[in-house]
Short mmCIF file of C-alpha atoms and ligand atoms in Angstrom, two decimals:
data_model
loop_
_atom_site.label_atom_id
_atom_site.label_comp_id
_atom_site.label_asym_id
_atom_site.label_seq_id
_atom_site.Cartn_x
_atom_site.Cartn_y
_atom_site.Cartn_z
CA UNK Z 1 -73.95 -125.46 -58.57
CA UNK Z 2 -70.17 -125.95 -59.35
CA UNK Z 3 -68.69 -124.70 -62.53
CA UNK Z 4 -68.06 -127.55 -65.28
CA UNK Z 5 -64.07 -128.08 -66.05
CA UNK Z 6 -64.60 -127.51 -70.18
CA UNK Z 7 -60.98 -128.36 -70.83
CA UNK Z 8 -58.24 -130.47 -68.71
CA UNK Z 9 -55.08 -131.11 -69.84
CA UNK Z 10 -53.35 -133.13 -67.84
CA UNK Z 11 -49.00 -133.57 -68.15
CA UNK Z 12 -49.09 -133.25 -71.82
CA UNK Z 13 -45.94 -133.84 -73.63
CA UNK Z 14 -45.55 -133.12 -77.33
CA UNK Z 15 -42.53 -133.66 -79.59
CA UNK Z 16 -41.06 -132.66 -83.02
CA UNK Z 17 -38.80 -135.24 -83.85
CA UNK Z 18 -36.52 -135.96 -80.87
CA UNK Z 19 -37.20 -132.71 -79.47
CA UNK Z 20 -39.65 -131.88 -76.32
CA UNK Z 21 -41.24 -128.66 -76.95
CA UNK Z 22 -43.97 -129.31 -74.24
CA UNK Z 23 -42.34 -131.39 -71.41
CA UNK Z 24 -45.69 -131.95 -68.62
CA UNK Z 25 -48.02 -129.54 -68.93
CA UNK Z 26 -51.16 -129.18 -66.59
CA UNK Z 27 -53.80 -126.36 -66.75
CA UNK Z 28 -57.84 -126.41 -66.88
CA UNK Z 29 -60.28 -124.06 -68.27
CA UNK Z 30 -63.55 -124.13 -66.43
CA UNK Z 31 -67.20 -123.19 -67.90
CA UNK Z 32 -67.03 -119.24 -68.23
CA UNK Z 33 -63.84 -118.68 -67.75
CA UNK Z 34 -60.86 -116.66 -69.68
CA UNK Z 35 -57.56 -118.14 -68.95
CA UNK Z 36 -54.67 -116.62 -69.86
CA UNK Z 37 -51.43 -118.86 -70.96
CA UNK Z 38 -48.15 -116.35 -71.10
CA UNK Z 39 -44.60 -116.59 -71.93
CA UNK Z 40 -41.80 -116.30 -73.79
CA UNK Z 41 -40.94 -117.18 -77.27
CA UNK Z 42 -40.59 -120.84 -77.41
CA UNK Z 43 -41.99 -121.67 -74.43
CA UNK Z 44 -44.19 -123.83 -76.04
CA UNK Z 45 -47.39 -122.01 -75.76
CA UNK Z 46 -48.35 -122.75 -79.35
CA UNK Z 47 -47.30 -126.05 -79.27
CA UNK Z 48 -50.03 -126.41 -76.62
CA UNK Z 49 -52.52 -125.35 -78.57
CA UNK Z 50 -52.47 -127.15 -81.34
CA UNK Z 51 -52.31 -130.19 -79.35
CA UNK Z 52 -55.09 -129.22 -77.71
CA UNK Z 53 -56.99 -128.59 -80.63
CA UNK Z 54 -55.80 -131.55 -82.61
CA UNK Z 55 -53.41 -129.70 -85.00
CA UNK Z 56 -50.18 -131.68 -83.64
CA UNK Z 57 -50.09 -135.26 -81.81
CA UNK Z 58 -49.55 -136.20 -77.95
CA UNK Z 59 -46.91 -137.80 -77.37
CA UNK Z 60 -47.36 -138.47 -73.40
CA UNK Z 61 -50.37 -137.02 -71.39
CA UNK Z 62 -54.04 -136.30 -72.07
CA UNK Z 63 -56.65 -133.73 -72.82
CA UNK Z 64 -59.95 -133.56 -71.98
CA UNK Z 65 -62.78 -131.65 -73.33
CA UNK Z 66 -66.25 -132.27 -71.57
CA UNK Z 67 -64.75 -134.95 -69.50
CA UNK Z 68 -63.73 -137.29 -72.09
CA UNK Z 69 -60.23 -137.52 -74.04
CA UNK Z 70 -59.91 -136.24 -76.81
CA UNK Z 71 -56.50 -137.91 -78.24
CA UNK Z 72 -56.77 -138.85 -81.48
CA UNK Z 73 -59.62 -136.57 -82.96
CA UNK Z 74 -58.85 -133.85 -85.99
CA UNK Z 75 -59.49 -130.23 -85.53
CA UNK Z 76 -63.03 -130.14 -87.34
CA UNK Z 77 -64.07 -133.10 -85.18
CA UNK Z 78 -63.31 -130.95 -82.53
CA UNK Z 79 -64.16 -127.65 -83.94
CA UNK Z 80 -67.64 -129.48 -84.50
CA UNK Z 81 -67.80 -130.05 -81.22
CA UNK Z 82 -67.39 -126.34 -80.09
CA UNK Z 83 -63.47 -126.06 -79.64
CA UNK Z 84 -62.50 -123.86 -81.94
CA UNK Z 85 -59.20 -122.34 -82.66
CA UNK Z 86 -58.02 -119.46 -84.50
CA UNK Z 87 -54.28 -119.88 -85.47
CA UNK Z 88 -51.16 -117.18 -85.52
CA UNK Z 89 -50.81 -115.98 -88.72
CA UNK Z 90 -54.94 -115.97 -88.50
CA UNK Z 91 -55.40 -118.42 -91.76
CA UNK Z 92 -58.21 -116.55 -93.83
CA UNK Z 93 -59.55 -117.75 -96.95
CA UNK Z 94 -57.35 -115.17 -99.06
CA UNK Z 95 -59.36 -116.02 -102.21
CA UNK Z 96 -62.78 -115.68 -101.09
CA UNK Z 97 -64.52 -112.72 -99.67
CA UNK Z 98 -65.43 -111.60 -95.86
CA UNK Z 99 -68.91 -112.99 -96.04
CA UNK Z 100 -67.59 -116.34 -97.85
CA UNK Z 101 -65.23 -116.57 -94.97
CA UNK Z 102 -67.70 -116.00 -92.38
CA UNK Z 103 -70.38 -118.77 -94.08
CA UNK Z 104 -66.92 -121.26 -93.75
CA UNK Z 105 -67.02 -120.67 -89.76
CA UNK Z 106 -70.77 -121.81 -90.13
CA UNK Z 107 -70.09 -125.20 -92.33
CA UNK Z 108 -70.87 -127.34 -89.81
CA UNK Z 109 -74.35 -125.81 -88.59
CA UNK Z 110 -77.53 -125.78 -90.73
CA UNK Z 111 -79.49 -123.44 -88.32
CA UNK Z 112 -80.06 -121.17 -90.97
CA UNK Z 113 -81.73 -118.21 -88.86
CA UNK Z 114 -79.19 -119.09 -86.46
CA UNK Z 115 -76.31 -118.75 -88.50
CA UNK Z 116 -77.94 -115.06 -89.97
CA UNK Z 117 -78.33 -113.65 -86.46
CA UNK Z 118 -74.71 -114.80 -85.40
CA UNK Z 119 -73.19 -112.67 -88.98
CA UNK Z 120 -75.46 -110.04 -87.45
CA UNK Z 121 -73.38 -110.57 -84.11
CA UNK Z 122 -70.35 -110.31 -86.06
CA UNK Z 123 -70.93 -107.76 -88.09
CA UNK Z 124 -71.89 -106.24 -84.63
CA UNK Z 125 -68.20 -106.15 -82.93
CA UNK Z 126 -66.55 -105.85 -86.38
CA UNK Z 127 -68.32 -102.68 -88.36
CA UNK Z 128 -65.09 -102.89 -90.56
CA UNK Z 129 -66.07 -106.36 -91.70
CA UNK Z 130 -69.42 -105.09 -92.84
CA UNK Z 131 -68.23 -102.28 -94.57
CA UNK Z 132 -66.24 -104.44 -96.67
CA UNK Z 133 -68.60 -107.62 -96.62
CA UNK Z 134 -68.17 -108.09 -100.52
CA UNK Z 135 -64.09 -107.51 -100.24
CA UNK Z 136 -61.45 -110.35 -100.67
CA UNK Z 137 -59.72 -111.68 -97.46
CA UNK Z 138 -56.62 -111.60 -98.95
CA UNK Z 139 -56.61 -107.94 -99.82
CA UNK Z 140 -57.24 -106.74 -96.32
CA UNK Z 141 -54.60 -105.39 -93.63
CA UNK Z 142 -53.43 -107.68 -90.62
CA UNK Z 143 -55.83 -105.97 -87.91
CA UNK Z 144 -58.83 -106.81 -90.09
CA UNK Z 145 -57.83 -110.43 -90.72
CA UNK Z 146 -57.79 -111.05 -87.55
CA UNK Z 147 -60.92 -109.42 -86.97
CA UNK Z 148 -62.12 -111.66 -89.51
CA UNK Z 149 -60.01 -114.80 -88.18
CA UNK Z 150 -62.12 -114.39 -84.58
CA UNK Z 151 -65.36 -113.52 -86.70
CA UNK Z 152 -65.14 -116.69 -88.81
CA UNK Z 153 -64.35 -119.35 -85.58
CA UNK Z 154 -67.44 -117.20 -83.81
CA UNK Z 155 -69.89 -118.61 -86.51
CA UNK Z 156 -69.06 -122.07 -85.68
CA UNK Z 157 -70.59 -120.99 -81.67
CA UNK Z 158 -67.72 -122.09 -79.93
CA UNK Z 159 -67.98 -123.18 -76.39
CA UNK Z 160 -64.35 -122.35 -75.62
CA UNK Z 161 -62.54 -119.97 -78.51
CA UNK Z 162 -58.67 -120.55 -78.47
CA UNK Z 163 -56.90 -117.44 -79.27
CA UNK Z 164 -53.39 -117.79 -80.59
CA UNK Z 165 -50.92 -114.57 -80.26
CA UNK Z 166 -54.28 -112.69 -81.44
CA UNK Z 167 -52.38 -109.04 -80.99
CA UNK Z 168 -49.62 -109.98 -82.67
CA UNK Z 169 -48.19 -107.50 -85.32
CA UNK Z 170 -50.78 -105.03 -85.47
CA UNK Z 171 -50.97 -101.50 -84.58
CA UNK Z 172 -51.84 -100.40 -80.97
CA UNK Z 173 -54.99 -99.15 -82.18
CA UNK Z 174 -55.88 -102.47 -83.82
CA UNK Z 175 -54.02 -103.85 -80.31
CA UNK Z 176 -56.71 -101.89 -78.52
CA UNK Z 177 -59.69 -103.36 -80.87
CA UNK Z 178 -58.82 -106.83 -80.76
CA UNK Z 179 -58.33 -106.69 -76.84
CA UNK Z 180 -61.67 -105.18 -76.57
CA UNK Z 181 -63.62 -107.56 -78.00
CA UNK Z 182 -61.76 -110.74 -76.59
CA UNK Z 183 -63.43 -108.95 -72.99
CA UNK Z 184 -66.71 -108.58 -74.71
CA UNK Z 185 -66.62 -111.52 -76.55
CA UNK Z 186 -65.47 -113.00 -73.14
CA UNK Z 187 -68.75 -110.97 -70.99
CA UNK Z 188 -70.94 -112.26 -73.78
CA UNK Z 189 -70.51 -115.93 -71.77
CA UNK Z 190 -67.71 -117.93 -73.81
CA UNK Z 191 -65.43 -119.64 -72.61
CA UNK Z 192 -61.77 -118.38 -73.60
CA UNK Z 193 -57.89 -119.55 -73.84
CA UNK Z 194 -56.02 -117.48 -74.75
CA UNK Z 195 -51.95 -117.37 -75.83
CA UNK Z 196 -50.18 -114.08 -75.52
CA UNK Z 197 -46.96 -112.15 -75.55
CA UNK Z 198 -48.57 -109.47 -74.41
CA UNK Z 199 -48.78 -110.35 -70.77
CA UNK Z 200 -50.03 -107.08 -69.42
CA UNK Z 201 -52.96 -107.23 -71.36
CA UNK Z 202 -53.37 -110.77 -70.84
CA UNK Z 203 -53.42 -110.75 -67.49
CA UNK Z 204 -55.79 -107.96 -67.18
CA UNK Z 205 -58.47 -109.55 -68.77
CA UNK Z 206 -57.78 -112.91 -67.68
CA UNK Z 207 -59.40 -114.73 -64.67
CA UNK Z 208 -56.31 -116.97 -64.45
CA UNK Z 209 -53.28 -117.52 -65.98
CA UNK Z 210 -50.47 -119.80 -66.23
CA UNK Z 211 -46.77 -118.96 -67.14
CA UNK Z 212 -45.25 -121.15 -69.33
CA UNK Z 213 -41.14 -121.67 -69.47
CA UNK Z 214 -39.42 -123.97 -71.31
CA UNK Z 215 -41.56 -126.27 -71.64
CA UNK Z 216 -43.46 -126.63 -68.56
CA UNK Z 217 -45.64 -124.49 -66.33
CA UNK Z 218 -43.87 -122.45 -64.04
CA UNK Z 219 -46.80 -120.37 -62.37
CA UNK Z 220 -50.17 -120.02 -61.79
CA UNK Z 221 -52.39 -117.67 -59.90
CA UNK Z 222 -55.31 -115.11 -60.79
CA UNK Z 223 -54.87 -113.00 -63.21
CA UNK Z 224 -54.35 -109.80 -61.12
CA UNK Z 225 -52.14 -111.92 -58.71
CA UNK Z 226 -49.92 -112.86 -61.72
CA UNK Z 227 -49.92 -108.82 -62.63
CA UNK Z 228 -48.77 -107.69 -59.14
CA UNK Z 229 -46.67 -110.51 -58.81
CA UNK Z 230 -42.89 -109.18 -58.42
CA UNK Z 231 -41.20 -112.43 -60.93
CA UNK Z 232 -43.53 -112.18 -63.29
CA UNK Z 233 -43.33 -108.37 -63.80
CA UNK Z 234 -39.41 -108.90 -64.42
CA UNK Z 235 -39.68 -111.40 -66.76
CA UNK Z 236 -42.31 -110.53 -68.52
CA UNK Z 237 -44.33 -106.64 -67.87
CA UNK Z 238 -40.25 -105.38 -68.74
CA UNK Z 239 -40.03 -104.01 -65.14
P1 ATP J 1 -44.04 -118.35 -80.07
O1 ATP J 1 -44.69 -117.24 -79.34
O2 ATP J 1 -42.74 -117.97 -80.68
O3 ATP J 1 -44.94 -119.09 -81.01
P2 ATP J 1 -44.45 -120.47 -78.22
O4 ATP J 1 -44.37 -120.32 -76.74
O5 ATP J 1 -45.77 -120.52 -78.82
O6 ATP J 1 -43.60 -119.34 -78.89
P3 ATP J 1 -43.89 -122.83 -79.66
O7 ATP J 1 -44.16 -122.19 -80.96
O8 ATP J 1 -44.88 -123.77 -79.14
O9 ATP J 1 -43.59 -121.74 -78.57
O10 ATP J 1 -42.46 -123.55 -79.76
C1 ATP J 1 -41.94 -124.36 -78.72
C2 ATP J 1 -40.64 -125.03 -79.19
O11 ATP J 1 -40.92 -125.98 -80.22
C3 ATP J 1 -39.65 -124.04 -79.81
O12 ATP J 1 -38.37 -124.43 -79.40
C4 ATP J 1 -39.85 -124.21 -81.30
O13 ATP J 1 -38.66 -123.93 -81.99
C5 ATP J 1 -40.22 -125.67 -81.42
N1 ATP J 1 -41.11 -125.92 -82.57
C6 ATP J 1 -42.30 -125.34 -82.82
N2 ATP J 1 -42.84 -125.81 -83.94
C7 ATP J 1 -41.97 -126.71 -84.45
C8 ATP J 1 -41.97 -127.55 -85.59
N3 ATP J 1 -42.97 -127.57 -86.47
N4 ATP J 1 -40.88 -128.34 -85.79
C9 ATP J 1 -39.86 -128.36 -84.91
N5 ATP J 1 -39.81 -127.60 -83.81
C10 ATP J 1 -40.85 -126.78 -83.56
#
């Protein structure tokens, strides 16, 4: 049977003010997937996202999730729905602890055995966030916000899980964690986007990527044909 496209965005263009941060921008995600979207600072990479996820308006172009458009609909419409984000800068509840953050992933669900056996799943790539179940978000280092940023959108059962710059600023230990459970996460059957810096380790999970300059899209390929691929380790594995 042929895989379901999940996501389509088709020559999206997004604006702030007069300026074109995303200038025709095409990829697709299909059902199982982890796609990879790379590039430089500014490229417009999380510009994409949000769009995508409803965070920021289209100004030209469409996406589609399942098939249908989705211009117009709010981030918990969509989260609802099983697109769910989690932002740069991660966005915990900073006020409320790790389980209180985890039952906020969950708000739209009232499975309740459901929603126990998922904080089990949790709990299950994250032992931090069980050892400190009872502590406030806001007191916690970077590495295990995130941990609890990708725990929290993972009790809403997302169908595709956008990751936005999830390495960024942490230690390469914490580097190492986070990687390892997109893969798993990833092998566990969803569907994942996901926006990085880090190319190298991108790519090497990734089934497929897309490079993103300026704007636009300037390559695609697999994600080992993107590693090996003599441009792309110039401008971007610092070879
Ligand atoms: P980074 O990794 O730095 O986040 P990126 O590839 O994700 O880079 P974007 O953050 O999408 O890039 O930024 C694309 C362009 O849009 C940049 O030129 C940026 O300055 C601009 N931009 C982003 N957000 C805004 C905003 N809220 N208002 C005005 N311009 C913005």
């Amino acid at each position: 049977s042929k895989t379901q496209t999940l996501l389509q965005v088709e020559k999206l263009k997004v604006a702030y003010g007069g300026i074109q941060a995303v200038k025709g921008v095409s990829f697709e995600v299909r059902e199982g997937e982890l796609v990879s979207l790379i590039g430089a600072n500014g490229a417009g990479k999380t510009t994409t996202l949000k769009a995508v996820t409803g965070l920021q308006s289209i100004a030209d172009g469409d996406v589609k999730y399942l098939g249908r458009s989705i211009r117009g609909q709010g981030p918990w419409e969509l989260a609802k729905q099983g697109l769910v984000m989690v932002p740069e800068g991660r966005g915990t509840f900073t006020r409320m602890t790790i389980v209180e953050n985890l039952q906020m992933g969950a708000y739209t669900r009232n499975d309740k055995d459901g929603i126990a056996a998922d904080m089990e799943r949790v709990f299950a790539f994250f032992p931090r966030l069980l050892e400190r179940r009872d502590q406030l978000a806001g007191t916690m280092s970077g590495g295990e916000q995130q941990m609890l940023a990708m725990g929290r959108a993972l009790m809403a059962r997302p169908k595709v899980l956008l990751l936005d710059e999830p390495s960024m600023g942490l230690s390469p230990i914490m580097v190492d964690k986070i990687f390892e459970v997109v893969n798993e996460i990833h092998s566990q059957g969803v569907t994942v986007l996901l926006v990085e810096q880090n190319a190298s380790r991108a790519l090497q999970l990734a089934n497929r990527g897309y490079v993103m300059e300026s704007g636009l899209v300037s390559m695609t390929g697999s994600g080992q044909d993107l590693l090996t691929d003599p441009k792309v380790r110039a401008a971007y594995l610092g070879e």
